[in-house]
PDB file of C-alpha atoms in Angstrom:
ATOM      1  CA  UNK A1476      10.868   1.967 -13.428  1.00 89.00           C
ATOM      2  CA  UNK A1477       7.309   2.859 -12.301  1.00 96.00           C
ATOM      3  CA  UNK A1478       6.139   0.378  -9.556  1.00 98.00           C
ATOM      4  CA  UNK A1479       3.282  -1.614  -9.830  1.00 98.00           C
ATOM      5  CA  UNK A1480       1.680  -0.535  -6.493  1.00 98.00           C
ATOM      6  CA  UNK A1481       2.442   2.004  -3.931  1.00 98.00           C
ATOM      7  CA  UNK A1482       1.369   0.957  -0.509  1.00 98.00           C
ATOM      8  CA  UNK A1483       0.412   3.810   1.491  1.00 98.00           C
ATOM      9  CA  UNK A1484       0.773   3.245   5.359  1.00 98.00           C
ATOM     10  CA  UNK A1485      -0.561   6.135   7.369  1.00 98.00           C
ATOM     11  CA  UNK A1486       0.975   5.531  11.066  1.00 98.00           C
ATOM     12  CA  UNK A1487       0.123   7.039  14.315  1.00 97.00           C
ATOM     13  CA  UNK A1488       1.483   5.678  17.569  1.00 96.00           C
ATOM     14  CA  UNK A1489       1.825   2.157  15.941  1.00 97.00           C
ATOM     15  CA  UNK A1490       5.469   0.981  17.247  1.00 97.00           C
ATOM     16  CA  UNK A1491       4.003  -2.120  18.004  1.00 96.00           C
ATOM     17  CA  UNK A1492       2.728  -3.024  14.414  1.00 97.00           C
ATOM     18  CA  UNK A1493       4.134  -0.916  12.022  1.00 98.00           C
ATOM     19  CA  UNK A1494       6.959  -3.406  11.046  1.00 98.00           C
ATOM     20  CA  UNK A1495       4.621  -5.918  10.485  1.00 98.00           C
ATOM     21  CA  UNK A1496       2.602  -3.884   7.979  1.00 98.00           C
ATOM     22  CA  UNK A1497       5.770  -2.897   6.096  1.00 98.00           C
ATOM     23  CA  UNK A1498       7.305  -6.328   5.749  1.00 98.00           C
ATOM     24  CA  UNK A1499       4.062  -7.723   4.476  1.00 98.00           C
ATOM     25  CA  UNK A1500       4.023  -4.872   1.857  1.00 98.00           C
ATOM     26  CA  UNK A1501       7.381  -5.542   0.854  1.00 98.00           C
ATOM     27  CA  UNK A1502       6.925  -9.411   0.509  1.00 98.00           C
ATOM     28  CA  UNK A1503       4.441  -9.052  -2.094  1.00 98.00           C
ATOM     29  CA  UNK A1504       5.212 -11.449  -5.200  1.00 98.00           C
ATOM     30  CA  UNK A1505       5.302 -10.808  -8.696  1.00 98.00           C
ATOM     31  CA  UNK A1506       4.877  -7.287  -8.529  1.00 98.00           C
ATOM     32  CA  UNK A1507       7.151  -4.007  -8.141  1.00 98.00           C
ATOM     33  CA  UNK A1508       6.031  -2.361  -4.828  1.00 98.00           C
ATOM     34  CA  UNK A1509       6.926   1.118  -3.359  1.00 98.00           C
ATOM     35  CA  UNK A1510       5.968   1.785   0.292  1.00 98.00           C
ATOM     36  CA  UNK A1511       5.394   5.022   1.769  1.00 98.00           C
ATOM     37  CA  UNK A1512       4.784   5.430   5.527  1.00 98.00           C
ATOM     38  CA  UNK A1513       3.221   8.424   6.667  1.00 98.00           C
ATOM     39  CA  UNK A1514       3.879   9.336  10.208  1.00 98.00           C
ATOM     40  CA  UNK A1515       1.138  11.291  11.548  1.00 97.00           C
ATOM     41  CA  UNK A1516       3.040  13.089  14.704  1.00 97.00           C
ATOM     42  CA  UNK A1517       3.433   9.886  16.570  1.00 97.00           C
ATOM     43  CA  UNK A1518       4.499  10.064  20.336  1.00 97.00           C
ATOM     44  CA  UNK A1519       6.173   6.784  20.272  1.00 97.00           C
ATOM     45  CA  UNK A1520       8.835   4.932  18.423  1.00 98.00           C
ATOM     46  CA  UNK A1521       7.048   4.613  14.913  1.00 98.00           C
ATOM     47  CA  UNK A1522       8.823   7.374  13.149  1.00 98.00           C
ATOM     48  CA  UNK A1523      12.367   5.681  14.009  1.00 98.00           C
ATOM     49  CA  UNK A1524      11.032   2.342  13.366  1.00 98.00           C
ATOM     50  CA  UNK A1525       9.981   3.307   9.946  1.00 98.00           C
ATOM     51  CA  UNK A1526      13.158   5.232   9.203  1.00 98.00           C
ATOM     52  CA  UNK A1527      14.948   2.021  10.086  1.00 97.00           C
ATOM     53  CA  UNK A1528      14.621   0.643   6.409  1.00 97.00           C
ATOM     54  CA  UNK A1529      16.672   1.952   3.522  1.00 96.00           C
ATOM     55  CA  UNK A1530      15.158   4.661   1.753  1.00 95.00           C
ATOM     56  CA  UNK A1531      14.997   2.976  -1.600  1.00 94.00           C
ATOM     57  CA  UNK A1532      12.633   0.635   0.114  1.00 95.00           C
ATOM     58  CA  UNK A1533      10.598   2.379   2.490  1.00 98.00           C
ATOM     59  CA  UNK A1534       9.783   6.238   1.986  1.00 98.00           C
ATOM     60  CA  UNK A1535       8.907   7.904   5.184  1.00 98.00           C
ATOM     61  CA  UNK A1536       7.148  11.153   5.422  1.00 98.00           C
ATOM     62  CA  UNK A1537       6.804  13.084   8.689  1.00 98.00           C
ATOM     63  CA  UNK A1538       4.144  15.286   8.963  1.00 98.00           C
ATOM     64  CA  UNK A1539       4.469  18.659  10.711  1.00 96.00           C
ATOM     65  CA  UNK A1540       1.024  18.399  12.331  1.00 96.00           C
ATOM     66  CA  UNK A1541      -1.420  15.664  12.988  1.00 96.00           C
ATOM     67  CA  UNK A1542      -3.840  15.425   9.997  1.00 95.00           C
ATOM     68  CA  UNK A1543      -5.866  12.230  11.063  1.00 94.00           C
ATOM     69  CA  UNK A1544      -5.992   9.346   8.876  1.00 94.00           C
ATOM     70  CA  UNK A1545      -7.747  10.766   5.826  1.00 96.00           C
ATOM     71  CA  UNK A1546      -5.095  13.773   5.952  1.00 97.00           C
ATOM     72  CA  UNK A1547      -1.875  11.473   6.364  1.00 98.00           C
ATOM     73  CA  UNK A1548      -3.176   9.111   3.498  1.00 98.00           C
ATOM     74  CA  UNK A1549      -3.638  11.841   1.552  1.00 98.00           C
ATOM     75  CA  UNK A1550      -0.093  13.224   1.925  1.00 98.00           C
ATOM     76  CA  UNK A1551       0.851   9.425   0.914  1.00 98.00           C
ATOM     77  CA  UNK A1552      -1.010   9.284  -2.168  1.00 98.00           C
ATOM     78  CA  UNK A1553       0.247  12.816  -3.556  1.00 98.00           C
ATOM     79  CA  UNK A1554       3.789  11.174  -3.499  1.00 98.00           C
ATOM     80  CA  UNK A1555       2.933   7.824  -4.950  1.00 98.00           C
ATOM     81  CA  UNK A1556       4.201   6.675  -8.014  1.00 98.00           C
ATOM     82  CA  UNK A1557       2.721   3.032  -8.627  1.00 98.00           C
ATOM     83  CA  UNK A1558       0.349   2.333 -11.331  1.00 98.00           C
ATOM     84  CA  UNK A1559      -1.877   1.283  -8.542  1.00 98.00           C
ATOM     85  CA  UNK A1560      -2.233   2.474  -5.116  1.00 98.00           C
ATOM     86  CA  UNK A1561      -3.251   0.265  -1.921  1.00 98.00           C
ATOM     87  CA  UNK A1562      -3.983   1.552   1.638  1.00 98.00           C
ATOM     88  CA  UNK A1563      -2.873  -0.599   4.384  1.00 98.00           C
ATOM     89  CA  UNK A1564      -3.519   0.288   8.149  1.00 97.00           C
ATOM     90  CA  UNK A1565      -0.414   0.332  10.220  1.00 97.00           C
ATOM     91  CA  UNK A1566      -2.014  -2.454  12.513  1.00 95.00           C
ATOM     92  CA  UNK A1567      -2.879  -4.612   9.536  1.00 97.00           C
ATOM     93  CA  UNK A1568      -1.043  -6.795   7.057  1.00 98.00           C
ATOM     94  CA  UNK A1569      -1.487  -8.365   3.617  1.00 98.00           C
ATOM     95  CA  UNK A1570      -0.601 -11.621   2.213  1.00 98.00           C
ATOM     96  CA  UNK A1571       2.166 -12.206  -0.401  1.00 98.00           C
ATOM     97  CA  UNK A1572       0.100 -12.700  -3.067  1.00 97.00           C
ATOM     98  CA  UNK A1573      -2.503 -10.219  -2.826  1.00 98.00           C
ATOM     99  CA  UNK A1574      -1.439  -7.416  -5.152  1.00 98.00           C
ATOM    100  CA  UNK A1575      -0.551  -9.715  -7.992  1.00 98.00           C
ATOM    101  CA  UNK A1576      -3.955 -11.326  -7.768  1.00 98.00           C
ATOM    102  CA  UNK A1577      -5.934  -8.103  -7.630  1.00 98.00           C
ATOM    103  CA  UNK A1578      -4.356  -6.287 -10.219  1.00 98.00           C
ATOM    104  CA  UNK A1579      -4.705  -9.622 -12.752  1.00 98.00           C
ATOM    105  CA  UNK A1580      -8.364  -9.384 -11.865  1.00 97.00           C
ATOM    106  CA  UNK A1581      -8.788  -5.710 -12.447  1.00 98.00           C
ATOM    107  CA  UNK A1582      -6.756  -5.231 -15.579  1.00 98.00           C
ATOM    108  CA  UNK A1583      -8.434  -8.350 -17.412  1.00 98.00           C
ATOM    109  CA  UNK A1584     -11.766  -6.848 -16.668  1.00 97.00           C
ATOM    110  CA  UNK A1585     -10.785  -3.488 -17.463  1.00 98.00           C
ATOM    111  CA  UNK A1586     -11.627  -2.199 -13.953  1.00 98.00           C
ATOM    112  CA  UNK A1587     -10.160   0.918 -11.924  1.00 98.00           C
ATOM    113  CA  UNK A1588     -10.849  -0.679  -8.623  1.00 98.00           C
ATOM    114  CA  UNK A1589     -10.554  -4.086  -6.759  1.00 98.00           C
ATOM    115  CA  UNK A1590     -11.487  -5.419  -3.594  1.00 98.00           C
ATOM    116  CA  UNK A1591     -10.838  -8.640  -1.962  1.00 98.00           C
ATOM    117  CA  UNK A1592     -11.956 -10.493   1.389  1.00 97.00           C
ATOM    118  CA  UNK A1593     -10.326  -9.932   4.592  1.00 97.00           C
ATOM    119  CA  UNK A1594      -9.206 -12.338   7.147  1.00 97.00           C
ATOM    120  CA  UNK A1595     -10.080 -11.104  10.897  1.00 95.00           C
ATOM    121  CA  UNK A1596      -7.455 -11.881  13.504  1.00 95.00           C
ATOM    122  CA  UNK A1597      -8.290 -11.063  17.182  1.00 90.00           C
ATOM    123  CA  UNK A1598      -5.901  -9.177  19.532  1.00 87.00           C
ATOM    124  CA  UNK A1599      -4.726 -12.357  20.830  1.00 87.00           C
ATOM    125  CA  UNK A1600      -3.574 -13.694  17.437  1.00 89.00           C
ATOM    126  CA  UNK A1601      -6.419 -15.905  16.922  1.00 91.00           C
ATOM    127  CA  UNK A1602      -7.678 -16.157  13.338  1.00 92.00           C
ATOM    128  CA  UNK A1603     -11.393 -16.130  13.076  1.00 90.00           C
ATOM    129  CA  UNK A1604     -13.549 -16.190  10.005  1.00 91.00           C
ATOM    130  CA  UNK A1605     -13.043 -14.010   6.981  1.00 95.00           C
ATOM    131  CA  UNK A1606     -15.132 -10.627   7.231  1.00 94.00           C
ATOM    132  CA  UNK A1607     -17.282 -11.766   4.220  1.00 94.00           C
ATOM    133  CA  UNK A1608     -18.458 -15.300   3.594  1.00 92.00           C
ATOM    134  CA  UNK A1609     -16.495 -17.004   0.624  1.00 86.00           C
ATOM    135  CA  UNK A1610     -19.911 -17.564  -1.101  1.00 89.00           C
ATOM    136  CA  UNK A1611     -21.137 -13.906  -0.906  1.00 91.00           C
ATOM    137  CA  UNK A1612     -17.912 -12.504  -2.738  1.00 90.00           C
ATOM    138  CA  UNK A1613     -17.978 -15.148  -5.006  1.00 87.00           C
ATOM    139  CA  UNK A1614     -21.449 -14.354  -5.934  1.00 88.00           C
ATOM    140  CA  UNK A1615     -20.485 -10.886  -6.865  1.00 87.00           C
ATOM    141  CA  UNK A1616     -18.491 -10.071  -9.991  1.00 90.00           C
ATOM    142  CA  UNK A1617     -18.480  -6.576  -9.555  1.00 96.00           C
ATOM    143  CA  UNK A1618     -19.703  -3.907  -6.889  1.00 97.00           C
ATOM    144  CA  UNK A1619     -21.904  -0.872  -8.099  1.00 97.00           C
ATOM    145  CA  UNK A1620     -22.752   2.314  -6.629  1.00 98.00           C
ATOM    146  CA  UNK A1621     -26.031   1.095  -5.052  1.00 98.00           C
ATOM    147  CA  UNK A1622     -24.672  -2.096  -4.031  1.00 96.00           C
ATOM    148  CA  UNK A1623     -22.050  -0.192  -1.979  1.00 97.00           C
ATOM    149  CA  UNK A1624     -24.255   2.333  -0.547  1.00 97.00           C
ATOM    150  CA  UNK A1625     -26.802  -0.539   0.540  1.00 95.00           C
ATOM    151  CA  UNK A1626     -24.005  -2.319   2.269  1.00 94.00           C
ATOM    152  CA  UNK A1627     -23.158   0.889   4.519  1.00 94.00           C
ATOM    153  CA  UNK A1628     -26.496   1.235   5.992  1.00 92.00           C
ATOM    154  CA  UNK A1629     -25.438   1.577   9.502  1.00 81.00           C
ATOM    155  CA  UNK A1630     -26.662  -1.127  11.728  1.00 74.00           C
ATOM    156  CA  UNK A1631     -29.160  -2.496   9.065  1.00 76.00           C
ATOM    157  CA  UNK A1632     -26.438  -3.875   6.315  1.00 72.00           C
ATOM    158  CA  UNK A1633     -26.194  -7.724   6.112  1.00 74.00           C
ATOM    159  CA  UNK A1634     -22.563  -7.302   5.592  1.00 80.00           C
ATOM    160  CA  UNK A1635     -20.715  -3.766   6.231  1.00 89.00           C
ATOM    161  CA  UNK A1636     -19.025  -3.249   3.023  1.00 93.00           C
ATOM    162  CA  UNK A1637     -17.291  -0.214   4.572  1.00 91.00           C
ATOM    163  CA  UNK A1638     -14.415  -2.639   5.801  1.00 92.00           C
ATOM    164  CA  UNK A1639     -13.241  -3.469   2.271  1.00 95.00           C
ATOM    165  CA  UNK A1640      -9.948  -2.424   1.527  1.00 97.00           C
ATOM    166  CA  UNK A1641      -9.796  -1.361  -2.268  1.00 98.00           C
ATOM    167  CA  UNK A1642      -6.762  -1.055  -4.343  1.00 98.00           C
ATOM    168  CA  UNK A1643      -7.289   2.115  -6.937  1.00 98.00           C
ATOM    169  CA  UNK A1644      -5.699   2.763 -10.221  1.00 98.00           C
ATOM    170  CA  UNK A1645      -3.884   5.795  -9.659  1.00 98.00           C
ATOM    171  CA  UNK A1646      -4.293   7.469 -12.583  1.00 98.00           C
ATOM    172  CA  UNK A1647      -8.083   7.178 -11.977  1.00 98.00           C
ATOM    173  CA  UNK A1648      -7.973   8.991  -8.930  1.00 98.00           C
ATOM    174  CA  UNK A1649      -5.592  11.876  -9.780  1.00 98.00           C
ATOM    175  CA  UNK A1650      -7.845  12.583 -12.980  1.00 98.00           C
ATOM    176  CA  UNK A1651     -11.057  12.558 -10.793  1.00 98.00           C
ATOM    177  CA  UNK A1652      -9.392  14.455  -8.015  1.00 97.00           C
ATOM    178  CA  UNK A1653     -10.309  12.034  -5.581  1.00 98.00           C
ATOM    179  CA  UNK A1654      -8.985  12.090  -2.148  1.00 98.00           C
ATOM    180  CA  UNK A1655      -9.928  11.408   1.512  1.00 97.00           C
ATOM    181  CA  UNK A1656     -12.171  13.511   3.475  1.00 95.00           C
ATOM    182  CA  UNK A1657      -9.642  14.863   6.109  1.00 93.00           C
ATOM    183  CA  UNK A1658     -12.567  15.731   8.368  1.00 90.00           C
ATOM    184  CA  UNK A1659     -13.874  12.367   8.892  1.00 90.00           C
ATOM    185  CA  UNK A1660     -12.179  10.180  11.502  1.00 87.00           C
ATOM    186  CA  UNK A1661     -14.567   7.252  10.876  1.00 88.00           C
ATOM    187  CA  UNK A1662     -16.143   6.574   7.193  1.00 90.00           C
ATOM    188  CA  UNK A1663     -13.597   8.159   5.189  1.00 94.00           C
ATOM    189  CA  UNK A1664     -13.153   4.788   3.333  1.00 96.00           C
ATOM    190  CA  UNK A1665     -16.565   4.729   2.532  1.00 96.00           C
ATOM    191  CA  UNK A1666     -16.706   8.190   1.128  1.00 97.00           C
ATOM    192  CA  UNK A1667     -13.704   7.767  -1.116  1.00 98.00           C
ATOM    193  CA  UNK A1668     -15.019   4.312  -2.802  1.00 98.00           C
ATOM    194  CA  UNK A1669     -18.485   5.542  -3.134  1.00 98.00           C
ATOM    195  CA  UNK A1670     -17.058   8.897  -4.662  1.00 98.00           C
ATOM    196  CA  UNK A1671     -14.778   6.671  -7.077  1.00 98.00           C
ATOM    197  CA  UNK A1672     -17.954   4.380  -8.134  1.00 98.00           C
ATOM    198  CA  UNK A1673     -20.062   7.746  -8.504  1.00 98.00           C
ATOM    199  CA  UNK A1674     -17.142   8.867 -11.107  1.00 98.00           C
ATOM    200  CA  UNK A1675     -17.820   5.842 -13.085  1.00 98.00           C
ATOM    201  CA  UNK A1676     -15.190   3.556 -11.698  1.00 98.00           C
ATOM    202  CA  UNK A1677     -15.573   0.107 -12.273  1.00 98.00           C
ATOM    203  CA  UNK A1678     -14.892  -2.240  -9.076  1.00 98.00           C
ATOM    204  CA  UNK A1679     -14.429  -6.027  -9.483  1.00 98.00           C
ATOM    205  CA  UNK A1680     -14.444  -8.614  -6.935  1.00 97.00           C
ATOM    206  CA  UNK A1681     -11.696 -10.844  -6.098  1.00 97.00           C
ATOM    207  CA  UNK A1682     -13.204 -13.264  -4.031  1.00 95.00           C
ATOM    208  CA  UNK A1683      -9.949 -14.711  -2.323  1.00 97.00           C
ATOM    209  CA  UNK A1684      -8.706 -13.430   1.000  1.00 98.00           C
ATOM    210  CA  UNK A1685      -5.688 -10.999   0.712  1.00 98.00           C
ATOM    211  CA  UNK A1686      -5.860  -8.443   3.588  1.00 98.00           C
ATOM    212  CA  UNK A1687      -5.357  -9.304   7.249  1.00 98.00           C
ATOM    213  CA  UNK A1688      -7.546  -6.993   9.297  1.00 96.00           C
ATOM    214  CA  UNK A1689      -6.283  -6.987  12.912  1.00 94.00           C
ATOM    215  CA  UNK A1690      -8.803  -6.262  15.748  1.00 89.00           C
ATOM    216  CA  UNK A1691      -7.234  -4.039  18.223  1.00 74.00           C
ATOM    217  CA  UNK A1692      -8.948  -2.582  21.372  1.00 66.00           C
ATOM    218  CA  UNK A1693      -9.516   0.852  21.220  1.00 53.00           C
ATOM    219  CA  UNK A1694      -9.130   1.220  17.367  1.00 53.00           C
ATOM    220  CA  UNK A1695     -10.995   4.107  16.078  1.00 46.00           C
ATOM    221  CA  UNK A1696     -12.998   2.080  13.594  1.00 48.00           C
ATOM    222  CA  UNK A1697     -14.645   0.009  16.533  1.00 49.00           C
ATOM    223  CA  UNK A1698     -15.616   2.954  18.738  1.00 63.00           C
ATOM    224  CA  UNK A1699     -18.501   4.696  17.184  1.00 73.00           C
ATOM    225  CA  UNK A1700     -19.598   8.088  18.896  1.00 83.00           C
ATOM    226  CA  UNK A1701     -21.986  10.552  18.211  1.00 84.00           C
ATOM    227  CA  UNK A1702     -19.616  13.341  16.840  1.00 87.00           C
ATOM    228  CA  UNK A1703     -18.564  10.626  14.289  1.00 89.00           C
ATOM    229  CA  UNK A1704     -21.938  10.096  13.045  1.00 90.00           C
ATOM    230  CA  UNK A1705     -22.713  13.802  12.666  1.00 92.00           C
ATOM    231  CA  UNK A1706     -19.583  14.077  10.557  1.00 93.00           C
ATOM    232  CA  UNK A1707     -20.765  11.336   8.464  1.00 94.00           C
ATOM    233  CA  UNK A1708     -24.025  12.875   7.751  1.00 95.00           C
ATOM    234  CA  UNK A1709     -22.228  15.907   6.841  1.00 95.00           C
ATOM    235  CA  UNK A1710     -19.924  14.446   4.371  1.00 96.00           C
ATOM    236  CA  UNK A1711     -23.059  12.296   3.019  1.00 97.00           C
ATOM    237  CA  UNK A1712     -24.797  15.619   2.159  1.00 97.00           C
ATOM    238  CA  UNK A1713     -21.726  16.839   0.380  1.00 96.00           C
ATOM    239  CA  UNK A1714     -21.750  13.725  -1.334  1.00 97.00           C
ATOM    240  CA  UNK A1715     -25.334  13.881  -2.639  1.00 97.00           C
ATOM    241  CA  UNK A1716     -24.568  17.565  -3.762  1.00 96.00           C
ATOM    242  CA  UNK A1717     -21.352  16.687  -5.810  1.00 95.00           C
ATOM    243  CA  UNK A1718     -22.420  13.327  -7.378  1.00 97.00           C
ATOM    244  CA  UNK A1719     -25.394  12.052  -9.341  1.00 95.00           C
ATOM    245  CA  UNK A1720     -26.940   8.904  -8.624  1.00 97.00           C
ATOM    246  CA  UNK A1721     -29.446   6.613 -10.388  1.00 97.00           C
ATOM    247  CA  UNK A1722     -32.418   5.117  -8.877  1.00 98.00           C
ATOM    248  CA  UNK A1723     -31.073   2.245  -7.109  1.00 98.00           C
ATOM    249  CA  UNK A1724     -28.258   4.168  -5.712  1.00 98.00           C
ATOM    250  CA  UNK A1725     -30.697   7.163  -4.504  1.00 98.00           C
ATOM    251  CA  UNK A1726     -33.120   4.642  -2.667  1.00 98.00           C
ATOM    252  CA  UNK A1727     -29.938   2.997  -1.095  1.00 97.00           C
ATOM    253  CA  UNK A1728     -28.812   6.362  -0.229  1.00 98.00           C
ATOM    254  CA  UNK A1729     -32.206   7.290   1.190  1.00 97.00           C
ATOM    255  CA  UNK A1730     -32.010   4.241   3.435  1.00 95.00           C
ATOM    256  CA  UNK A1731     -28.463   4.979   4.736  1.00 96.00           C
ATOM    257  CA  UNK A1732     -29.633   8.537   5.453  1.00 95.00           C
ATOM    258  CA  UNK A1733     -32.568   7.372   7.627  1.00 91.00           C
ATOM    259  CA  UNK A1734     -30.006   4.831   9.586  1.00 89.00           C
ATOM    260  CA  UNK A1735     -27.638   7.692  10.334  1.00 91.00           C
ATOM    261  CA  UNK A1736     -30.146   9.878  11.606  1.00 87.00           C
ATOM    262  CA  UNK A1737     -31.339   6.884  13.772  1.00 84.00           C
ATOM    263  CA  UNK A1738     -27.625   6.147  14.692  1.00 82.00           C
ATOM    264  CA  UNK A1739     -27.616   9.847  15.852  1.00 83.00           C
ATOM    265  CA  UNK A1740     -30.624   9.669  17.943  1.00 77.00           C
ATOM    266  CA  UNK A1741     -29.398   6.258  19.751  1.00 76.00           C
ATOM    267  CA  UNK A1742     -26.017   7.698  20.359  1.00 76.00           C
ATOM    268  CA  UNK A1743     -27.484  11.023  21.877  1.00 69.00           C
ATOM    269  CA  UNK A1744     -29.736   8.915  23.835  1.00 67.00           C
ATOM    270  CA  UNK A1745     -26.857   7.135  25.359  1.00 65.00           C
ATOM    271  CA  UNK A1746     -25.026  10.055  26.106  1.00 59.00           C
ATOM    272  CA  UNK A1747     -28.048  11.349  28.330  1.00 53.00           C
ATOM    273  CA  UNK A1748     -28.399   7.935  29.671  1.00 60.00           C
ATOM    274  CA  UNK A1749     -24.563   8.023  30.739  1.00 61.00           C
ATOM    275  CA  UNK A1750     -25.146  11.969  31.938  1.00 59.00           C
ATOM    276  CA  UNK A1751     -28.044  10.892  34.121  1.00 60.00           C
ATOM    277  CA  UNK A1752     -30.191  13.402  32.194  1.00 59.00           C
ATOM    278  CA  UNK A1753     -33.623  11.582  32.110  1.00 57.00           C
ATOM    279  CA  UNK A1754     -35.738  14.506  30.757  1.00 52.00           C
ATOM    280  CA  UNK A1755     -33.420  14.957  27.677  1.00 54.00           C
ATOM    281  CA  UNK A1756     -33.228  11.079  27.293  1.00 49.00           C
ATOM    282  CA  UNK A1757     -37.107  10.690  27.103  1.00 55.00           C
ATOM    283  CA  UNK A1758     -37.308  13.657  24.872  1.00 50.00           C
ATOM    284  CA  UNK A1759     -35.020  12.057  22.617  1.00 53.00           C
ATOM    285  CA  UNK A1760     -36.787   8.725  22.478  1.00 55.00           C
ATOM    286  CA  UNK A1761     -40.066  10.596  21.888  1.00 50.00           C
ATOM    287  CA  UNK A1762     -38.741  12.848  19.129  1.00 59.00           C
ATOM    288  CA  UNK A1763     -37.497   9.626  17.004  1.00 58.00           C
ATOM    289  CA  UNK A1764     -38.978   6.486  18.578  1.00 56.00           C
ATOM    290  CA  UNK A1765     -37.636   4.651  15.654  1.00 58.00           C
ATOM    291  CA  UNK A1766     -34.311   4.804  16.951  1.00 53.00           C
ATOM    292  CA  UNK A1767     -35.101   2.827  20.302  1.00 57.00           C
ATOM    293  CA  UNK A1768     -36.932   0.031  18.171  1.00 56.00           C
ATOM    294  CA  UNK A1769     -34.160  -0.146  15.586  1.00 48.00           C
ATOM    295  CA  UNK A1770     -31.248  -0.598  18.256  1.00 45.00           C
ATOM    296  CA  UNK A1771     -32.954  -3.219  19.791  1.00 51.00           C
ATOM    297  CA  UNK A1772     -34.411  -4.383  23.260  1.00 39.00           C
ATOM    298  CA  UNK A1773     -31.675  -3.842  25.750  1.00 46.00           C
ATOM    299  CA  UNK A1774     -31.673  -0.071  25.007  1.00 46.00           C
ATOM    300  CA  UNK A1775     -35.356  -0.020  25.156  1.00 47.00           C
ATOM    301  CA  UNK A1776     -35.036  -1.512  28.881  1.00 47.00           C
ATOM    302  CA  UNK A1777     -32.576   0.628  29.998  1.00 45.00           C
ATOM    303  CA  UNK A1778     -34.914   3.718  28.826  1.00 43.00           C
ATOM    304  CA  UNK A1779     -37.797   2.281  30.566  1.00 47.00           C
ATOM    305  CA  UNK A1780     -35.972   2.060  33.676  1.00 44.00           C
ATOM    306  CA  UNK A1781     -34.572   5.770  33.426  1.00 41.00           C
ATOM    307  CA  UNK A1782     -38.141   6.631  32.815  1.00 44.00           C
ATOM    308  CA  UNK A1783     -39.296   4.735  35.844  1.00 45.00           C
ATOM    309  CA  UNK A1784     -36.606   6.478  38.017  1.00 40.00           C
ATOM    310  CA  UNK A1785     -37.635   9.899  36.568  1.00 39.00           C
ATOM    311  CA  UNK A1786     -41.344   9.185  37.396  1.00 42.00           C
ATOM    312  CA  UNK A1787     -40.497   8.422  41.054  1.00 40.00           C
ATOM    313  CA  UNK A1788     -38.208  11.535  41.166  1.00 38.00           C
ATOM    314  CA  UNK A1789     -41.113  13.655  40.015  1.00 38.00           C
ATOM    315  CA  UNK A1790     -43.280  12.057  42.652  1.00 38.00           C
ATOM    316  CA  UNK A1791     -40.987  13.171  45.326  1.00 34.00           C
ATOM    317  CA  UNK A1792     -40.893  16.632  44.117  1.00 35.00           C
ATOM    318  CA  UNK A1793     -44.563  16.826  43.967  1.00 34.00           C
ATOM    319  CA  UNK A1794     -44.699  15.747  47.561  1.00 33.00           C
ATOM    320  CA  UNK A1795     -42.162  18.230  49.056  1.00 35.00           C
ATOM    321  CA  UNK A1796     -44.245  20.963  47.125  1.00 32.00           C
ATOM    322  CA  UNK A1797     -47.260  20.307  49.168  1.00 31.00           C
TER     323      UNK A1797
END
């Protein structure tokens, strides 16, 4: 029988959390479940732990070389057999009634995509507030491409919709050739859902909380670096060339493009400050002053201090040359 859902769990050095993720997937109520764990060349016991489950319960794929989160997930999607597919991060979990609730809402609405709220859990195990206020999601029945892009304007969006964990109708993904961008380490989730929406996918909102998002020190998704932003800008350019957008989506896309440029300038500025390169820092700030204003006063203060230090240094050189 075809499973109702396939969970794809990409795992890399996840020995401390992989069993929690697998157990939560297996525990789904009122749906038939397929679990695929893709080990992305882990150097700990992740692969052994995944293989400790019976093969008819957990299918394990051991990649011959590291492909990153997008590549590992794609490997799982290629093997998936479920009517629906759900991506589950190896350090997260899902509540038992999540998939049944989401599929029910999606199929009643004739949708190919469904999203729900996320419970945020700190590293010490303390549950914080949900990712999105309940009334915010309850006010949405669907998420359009324009809505989604507007919710992914870096450092400006009211709520970062990039954290959403959608389930997809597998046939829709396959018919439209939709897979993760393997060149992205951060933002691969955004591009996939944006592409699905651009292809005409209908995304309904299930306002209840079904996904458990665990904050982990050093998690890739919580460390934004310049090369991540540059990769995101490149992926966005490819998205714009590939997909058509209505006026609202184009306006949101323009705001996101500006925000990525500012983020790149800001992170470049920080790099120069850390490297004690005042000339480069000042040049970056002068080239894109909006980045400094946009990122807030603390960085502006730091920049002024660097400029002051540079002025003192220049004065010393001038004196020495006399």
